[in-house]
XYZ file of C-alpha atoms in Angstrom:
406
model
C 78.327 91.870 12.485
C 80.415 94.012 14.781
C 79.483 95.249 18.252
C 80.390 98.832 18.631
C 81.859 100.072 22.019
C 81.527 103.765 22.601
C 84.796 105.546 23.412
C 85.628 105.886 27.222
C 86.595 109.266 28.679
C 90.224 109.584 29.703
C 90.938 109.119 33.559
C 92.690 112.070 35.246
C 96.067 111.281 36.794
C 96.343 111.396 40.657
C 98.747 113.946 41.967
C 101.245 112.795 44.608
C 101.973 115.024 47.684
C 105.343 116.497 47.618
C 107.768 116.122 50.550
C 107.379 119.683 51.711
C 103.612 119.236 51.887
C 103.953 116.108 54.072
C 106.273 117.943 56.440
C 103.829 120.829 56.677
C 100.954 118.478 57.599
C 103.036 116.718 60.298
C 104.028 120.050 61.793
C 100.407 121.249 61.796
C 99.171 118.053 63.538
C 101.951 118.201 66.109
C 101.196 121.842 66.870
C 97.505 121.065 67.300
C 98.298 118.178 69.682
C 100.674 120.353 71.700
C 98.093 123.134 71.914
C 95.375 120.761 73.140
C 97.711 119.192 75.737
C 98.900 122.535 77.111
C 95.354 123.861 77.227
C 93.858 120.803 78.997
C 96.691 119.236 81.038
C 97.408 120.850 84.457
C 100.658 122.697 84.900
C 103.327 120.850 86.853
C 103.679 122.046 90.424
C 106.516 124.455 91.014
C 106.556 124.359 94.808
C 106.177 121.753 97.566
C 106.100 121.580 101.375
C 108.718 119.816 103.468
C 107.081 116.937 105.377
C 108.169 114.853 108.354
C 109.371 111.414 107.350
C 110.279 108.279 109.267
C 112.807 105.733 108.105
C 114.723 102.967 109.714
C 115.522 99.282 109.836
C 112.887 96.593 110.377
C 113.485 93.140 111.819
C 110.915 90.357 111.591
C 110.907 87.227 113.715
C 109.037 84.560 115.691
C 107.916 85.390 119.237
C 107.105 83.648 122.484
C 105.123 85.874 124.867
C 105.988 85.789 128.575
C 103.626 87.259 131.166
C 104.270 88.011 134.835
C 101.804 85.359 136.022
C 101.373 82.709 138.705
C 99.289 79.517 138.202
C 97.226 77.990 141.012
C 96.403 74.268 141.047
C 94.990 71.479 143.199
C 94.656 67.691 143.315
C 91.527 65.522 143.369
C 89.145 68.096 141.917
C 85.521 67.145 141.374
C 84.200 70.502 140.120
C 84.898 74.239 140.233
C 82.447 77.051 140.935
C 83.826 80.207 139.265
C 83.053 83.441 141.088
C 85.319 86.084 139.533
C 84.786 87.069 135.911
C 87.258 85.862 133.297
C 89.875 88.518 132.494
C 88.775 90.853 135.295
C 91.006 92.801 137.650
C 90.508 91.546 141.215
C 91.673 93.071 144.478
C 93.201 91.435 147.538
C 90.846 88.974 149.309
C 88.365 88.933 146.414
C 86.712 85.540 145.875
C 88.123 83.741 142.843
C 86.365 80.363 142.927
C 85.215 77.443 145.065
C 86.829 74.080 144.387
C 85.069 70.837 145.307
C 87.178 67.741 145.970
C 86.405 64.237 144.687
C 84.562 63.393 147.924
C 81.889 65.924 147.029
C 78.871 65.105 144.857
C 75.753 66.961 143.753
C 73.790 64.645 146.036
C 75.150 66.620 149.004
C 73.745 69.874 147.663
C 70.403 68.194 147.003
C 70.302 67.018 150.613
C 71.083 70.543 151.830
C 68.277 71.990 149.721
C 65.835 69.406 151.091
C 66.672 70.499 154.649
C 66.131 74.139 153.728
C 62.810 73.366 152.041
C 61.684 71.596 155.237
C 62.654 74.636 157.315
C 60.733 76.946 154.990
C 57.612 74.749 155.123
C 57.636 74.490 158.909
C 58.200 78.259 159.271
C 55.113 78.860 157.150
C 53.101 76.522 159.384
C 54.229 78.345 162.515
C 53.356 81.750 161.021
C 49.916 80.505 159.966
C 49.251 79.294 163.498
C 49.974 82.734 165.036
C 46.965 84.338 166.756
C 48.571 87.596 167.889
C 50.210 90.325 165.837
C 54.008 90.592 166.056
C 54.949 94.162 165.090
C 58.652 93.350 164.913
C 58.050 90.390 162.599
C 55.760 92.451 160.380
C 58.334 95.242 160.104
C 61.127 92.828 159.142
C 58.876 91.205 156.516
C 57.957 94.644 155.162
C 61.675 95.513 154.867
C 62.247 92.381 152.777
C 59.333 93.198 150.453
C 60.547 96.791 150.016
C 64.093 95.674 149.169
C 62.799 93.037 146.766
C 60.570 95.633 145.036
C 63.535 98.020 144.620
C 65.631 95.166 143.248
C 62.988 94.305 140.610
C 62.721 97.961 139.606
C 66.477 98.129 138.981
C 66.321 94.983 136.882
C 63.519 96.635 134.879
C 65.758 99.625 134.132
C 65.623 101.978 137.095
C 68.992 103.542 137.888
C 70.898 102.187 140.874
C 73.607 99.816 142.056
C 72.434 96.205 141.777
C 75.284 94.861 143.896
C 74.494 97.219 146.749
C 70.798 96.461 146.467
C 71.472 92.723 146.561
C 73.493 93.187 149.748
C 70.646 95.158 151.335
C 68.158 92.443 150.399
C 70.390 89.714 151.845
C 70.778 91.699 155.071
C 67.002 92.106 155.382
C 66.429 88.354 154.892
C 69.144 87.495 157.456
C 67.597 89.876 160.008
C 64.204 88.219 159.587
C 65.711 84.712 159.884
C 67.651 85.630 163.023
C 64.552 87.078 164.677
C 62.483 84.030 163.691
C 65.108 81.645 165.117
C 65.245 83.637 168.378
C 61.450 83.808 168.687
C 61.034 80.029 168.275
C 64.262 79.005 170.018
C 62.357 76.586 172.293
C 60.696 74.762 169.389
C 62.529 71.418 169.306
C 61.406 70.417 165.827
C 62.635 73.685 164.300
C 65.900 73.383 166.233
C 66.481 69.885 164.813
C 65.906 71.180 161.284
C 68.444 73.973 161.864
C 70.947 71.446 163.237
C 70.490 69.182 160.182
C 71.127 72.156 157.872
C 74.277 73.178 159.766
C 75.669 69.633 159.777
C 75.156 69.339 156.023
C 76.884 72.680 155.463
C 79.890 71.515 157.473
C 79.938 68.274 155.507
C 80.032 70.192 152.225
C 82.641 72.647 153.539
C 84.969 69.759 154.348
C 85.115 69.012 150.609
C 85.175 72.636 149.506
C 88.041 75.085 149.370
C 87.516 78.746 148.648
C 90.292 80.541 146.775
C 90.838 84.256 147.435
C 93.055 86.714 145.583
C 96.342 87.330 147.384
C 97.178 90.441 145.341
C 95.673 92.835 142.820
C 95.966 91.190 139.413
C 94.031 89.958 136.385
C 92.445 86.532 136.853
C 92.097 84.013 134.037
C 90.743 80.472 134.123
C 92.513 79.503 130.867
C 95.952 77.901 130.980
C 98.339 76.461 128.385
C 100.851 74.842 130.755
C 103.727 77.216 129.948
C 103.060 79.315 133.087
C 104.849 76.941 135.471
C 108.337 77.182 133.958
C 108.187 80.204 131.642
C 107.893 83.165 133.997
C 109.104 86.731 134.395
C 111.856 85.394 136.651
C 113.082 82.587 134.351
C 112.538 83.833 130.780
C 116.153 85.034 130.497
C 117.468 81.515 131.216
C 116.205 79.918 127.987
C 118.515 79.453 124.990
C 117.572 80.111 121.351
C 117.079 76.346 120.887
C 114.731 76.191 123.904
C 112.684 79.113 122.613
C 112.454 77.602 119.132
C 111.033 74.406 120.648
C 108.501 76.409 122.660
C 107.506 78.350 119.551
C 106.880 75.040 117.790
C 104.552 73.921 120.610
C 106.826 72.021 122.998
C 106.038 73.112 126.553
C 108.899 73.655 129.006
C 109.356 70.793 131.454
C 107.343 70.648 134.697
C 107.986 68.849 137.955
C 106.273 65.534 138.718
C 104.195 67.253 141.428
C 102.940 69.878 138.983
C 101.979 67.272 136.397
C 99.750 65.466 138.925
C 97.713 68.611 139.625
C 94.969 70.440 137.750
C 95.405 74.142 137.011
C 92.495 76.099 138.481
C 93.361 79.658 137.439
C 96.272 82.042 136.932
C 96.922 85.515 138.316
C 98.519 87.897 135.810
C 100.194 91.092 136.977
C 99.416 94.030 134.719
C 101.663 96.791 133.379
C 104.541 94.853 131.811
C 105.308 91.662 129.884
C 108.198 90.097 127.962
C 108.944 88.824 124.466
C 111.450 86.162 123.395
C 112.152 87.305 119.830
C 113.842 84.906 117.376
C 115.092 87.249 114.684
C 115.046 86.146 111.049
C 117.981 88.492 110.448
C 120.863 86.702 112.156
C 123.295 89.478 111.142
C 121.531 92.062 113.306
C 123.462 93.227 116.367
C 120.930 94.530 118.921
C 122.136 96.865 121.655
C 121.063 96.267 125.267
C 118.841 99.058 126.523
C 117.809 100.246 123.055
C 114.087 100.681 122.441
C 112.287 99.484 119.317
C 108.709 99.682 118.092
C 107.034 96.272 118.329
C 104.180 95.190 116.042
C 102.574 91.801 116.680
C 100.716 89.921 113.958
C 96.909 90.049 114.223
C 97.297 93.253 116.251
C 97.601 95.822 113.452
C 96.416 98.681 115.664
C 98.673 97.828 118.595
C 102.154 99.319 118.570
C 104.204 99.252 121.751
C 107.777 100.065 122.672
C 110.009 97.129 123.534
C 113.389 97.503 125.222
C 116.233 95.047 124.641
C 117.154 93.303 127.907
C 119.719 90.909 126.448
C 120.461 88.808 123.368
C 122.064 85.452 122.603
C 123.398 84.082 119.323
C 123.601 80.288 119.149
C 123.073 77.503 116.626
C 122.468 79.961 113.805
C 119.636 81.640 115.758
C 119.554 85.143 117.257
C 117.400 85.391 120.390
C 116.530 88.899 121.592
C 114.902 89.252 125.012
C 112.571 92.249 125.199
C 110.608 93.955 127.955
C 107.366 95.787 127.178
C 105.934 98.387 129.550
C 102.267 98.274 128.492
C 98.923 96.722 129.531
C 99.005 92.924 129.323
C 95.335 92.511 128.336
C 95.938 92.392 124.527
C 98.310 89.415 124.950
C 96.474 87.738 127.839
C 95.745 84.664 125.689
C 98.649 84.865 123.191
C 101.673 82.611 123.604
C 103.324 82.494 120.164
C 103.090 84.773 117.132
C 105.165 86.528 114.505
C 106.229 90.121 114.977
C 108.247 92.991 113.579
C 110.667 95.284 115.370
C 111.334 98.731 113.967
C 114.252 101.043 114.603
C 112.877 104.345 113.375
C 114.643 107.666 112.819
C 112.844 110.973 112.262
C 113.901 112.909 109.139
C 112.494 115.333 106.559
C 110.925 114.317 103.255
C 110.759 116.280 99.973
C 109.807 115.382 96.371
C 112.688 114.209 94.193
C 112.230 117.320 92.001
C 113.179 119.481 94.976
C 116.760 118.179 94.948
C 118.986 120.762 93.271
C 122.736 120.859 92.607
C 124.500 124.168 93.027
C 128.254 124.569 92.618
C 128.768 120.874 93.171
C 126.663 120.727 96.358
C 123.346 118.883 96.695
C 120.517 120.678 98.438
C 117.070 122.257 98.240
C 115.948 125.799 97.490
C 113.807 127.199 100.310
C 111.424 130.096 99.727
C 111.729 132.727 102.447
C 109.317 135.463 101.473
C 110.657 136.817 98.177
C 114.085 135.297 98.768
C 115.346 131.900 97.625
C 117.879 130.207 99.866
C 119.950 127.190 98.840
C 120.305 124.783 101.780
C 122.807 121.894 101.402
C 121.460 118.526 102.572
C 122.423 114.913 103.131
C 120.293 112.537 101.045
C 119.465 109.672 103.429
C 117.225 107.599 101.177
C 115.258 107.916 97.932
C 111.995 105.982 97.886
C 110.315 106.491 94.519
C 109.335 110.142 94.169
C 110.177 110.903 97.795
C 113.630 111.743 99.127
C 114.533 111.646 102.830
C 117.022 114.373 103.739
C 118.670 116.148 106.645
C 120.313 119.582 106.582
C 124.094 119.722 106.799
C 123.669 122.573 109.269
C 121.166 121.787 112.027
C 118.105 124.039 112.339
C 117.980 125.366 108.784
C 115.327 122.913 107.570
C 112.090 121.986 109.308
C 108.645 120.615 108.563
C 106.259 123.024 106.798
C 108.830 125.057 104.821
C 108.191 125.669 101.119
C 110.786 124.453 98.579
C 111.076 125.037 94.855
C 110.675 122.194 92.351
C 112.814 121.835 89.245
């Protein structure tokens, strides 16, 4: 028995694309891509504006800050009562602090307060025993209450000068005390209490020294020990090796007398300070009197001008001594840091496409109304798409002019 298989229809042959057809398709796709790109993509700029540019050399290094400051110290200190505010500008004869010697103890102040409490109690007893009205006493007491009320109102927010008001209140209290002492001058018990108070005050004063400002300067109660030997008068005497040691934390030497004392505070003159700059570029040749822009680390927003006073090259290190004419407050607590010096030159900046060569000369084409002027230039530096230039003939190029791009 045979199994019959019906006949299968013949399969049509696939036609292959000819070469000319492939080329036609590639051309069509390329044209479509070009059309889409030109329709969507923005046209390249044909003009640009000349901008001001700054270029120059930069020198980084390690710094030791020198302030125009004077330290004050004392021996045998028990405690210090600070009066002036830290970092404040004080005038001549302003109170800085009170220093108590080792002979002083808090027991002495407690004794003084006990005497004053006894005086206050006995005064109250005498006033309570009064049988006649004293108009003068009542007026002085009323003045004290009025001043005290005004003082409380200012503390609560009322406008006024608290320092002046405090002085007025103190004056009112003193006037009342003086009148009370005069009125009861024959009272022996009260006189003894006043004598005990005065004796205790003299005893405390013998162990207390008040320090007053001798000039207008900034006062600081923080010291690092460098202030004794590293000063505005001596900073130029240190060698690169000395400065490197100071940068690494080794304090300049002090006398035996200075070492035995405790630093109380320092007075810092404002307006100028100095920098001992150890350059990391030992090939740099700084010029005395030249001014550079100084940027200290951690002070990104502070840029000051520093003038070269002198420089010394020794032991493979280049030490540049700089003077800064600027407020000292930002570096009041800074002794060492890293920094960067910049020697900047003003120039003009154009896009690289603005550079054009005409008859063998390099320049830019400036648009002056409907005219195009070719201005030859010196190419100072190319930084990516920007080119720093200066005109061969001064005055022909300036910021804000329009140049053609090619």
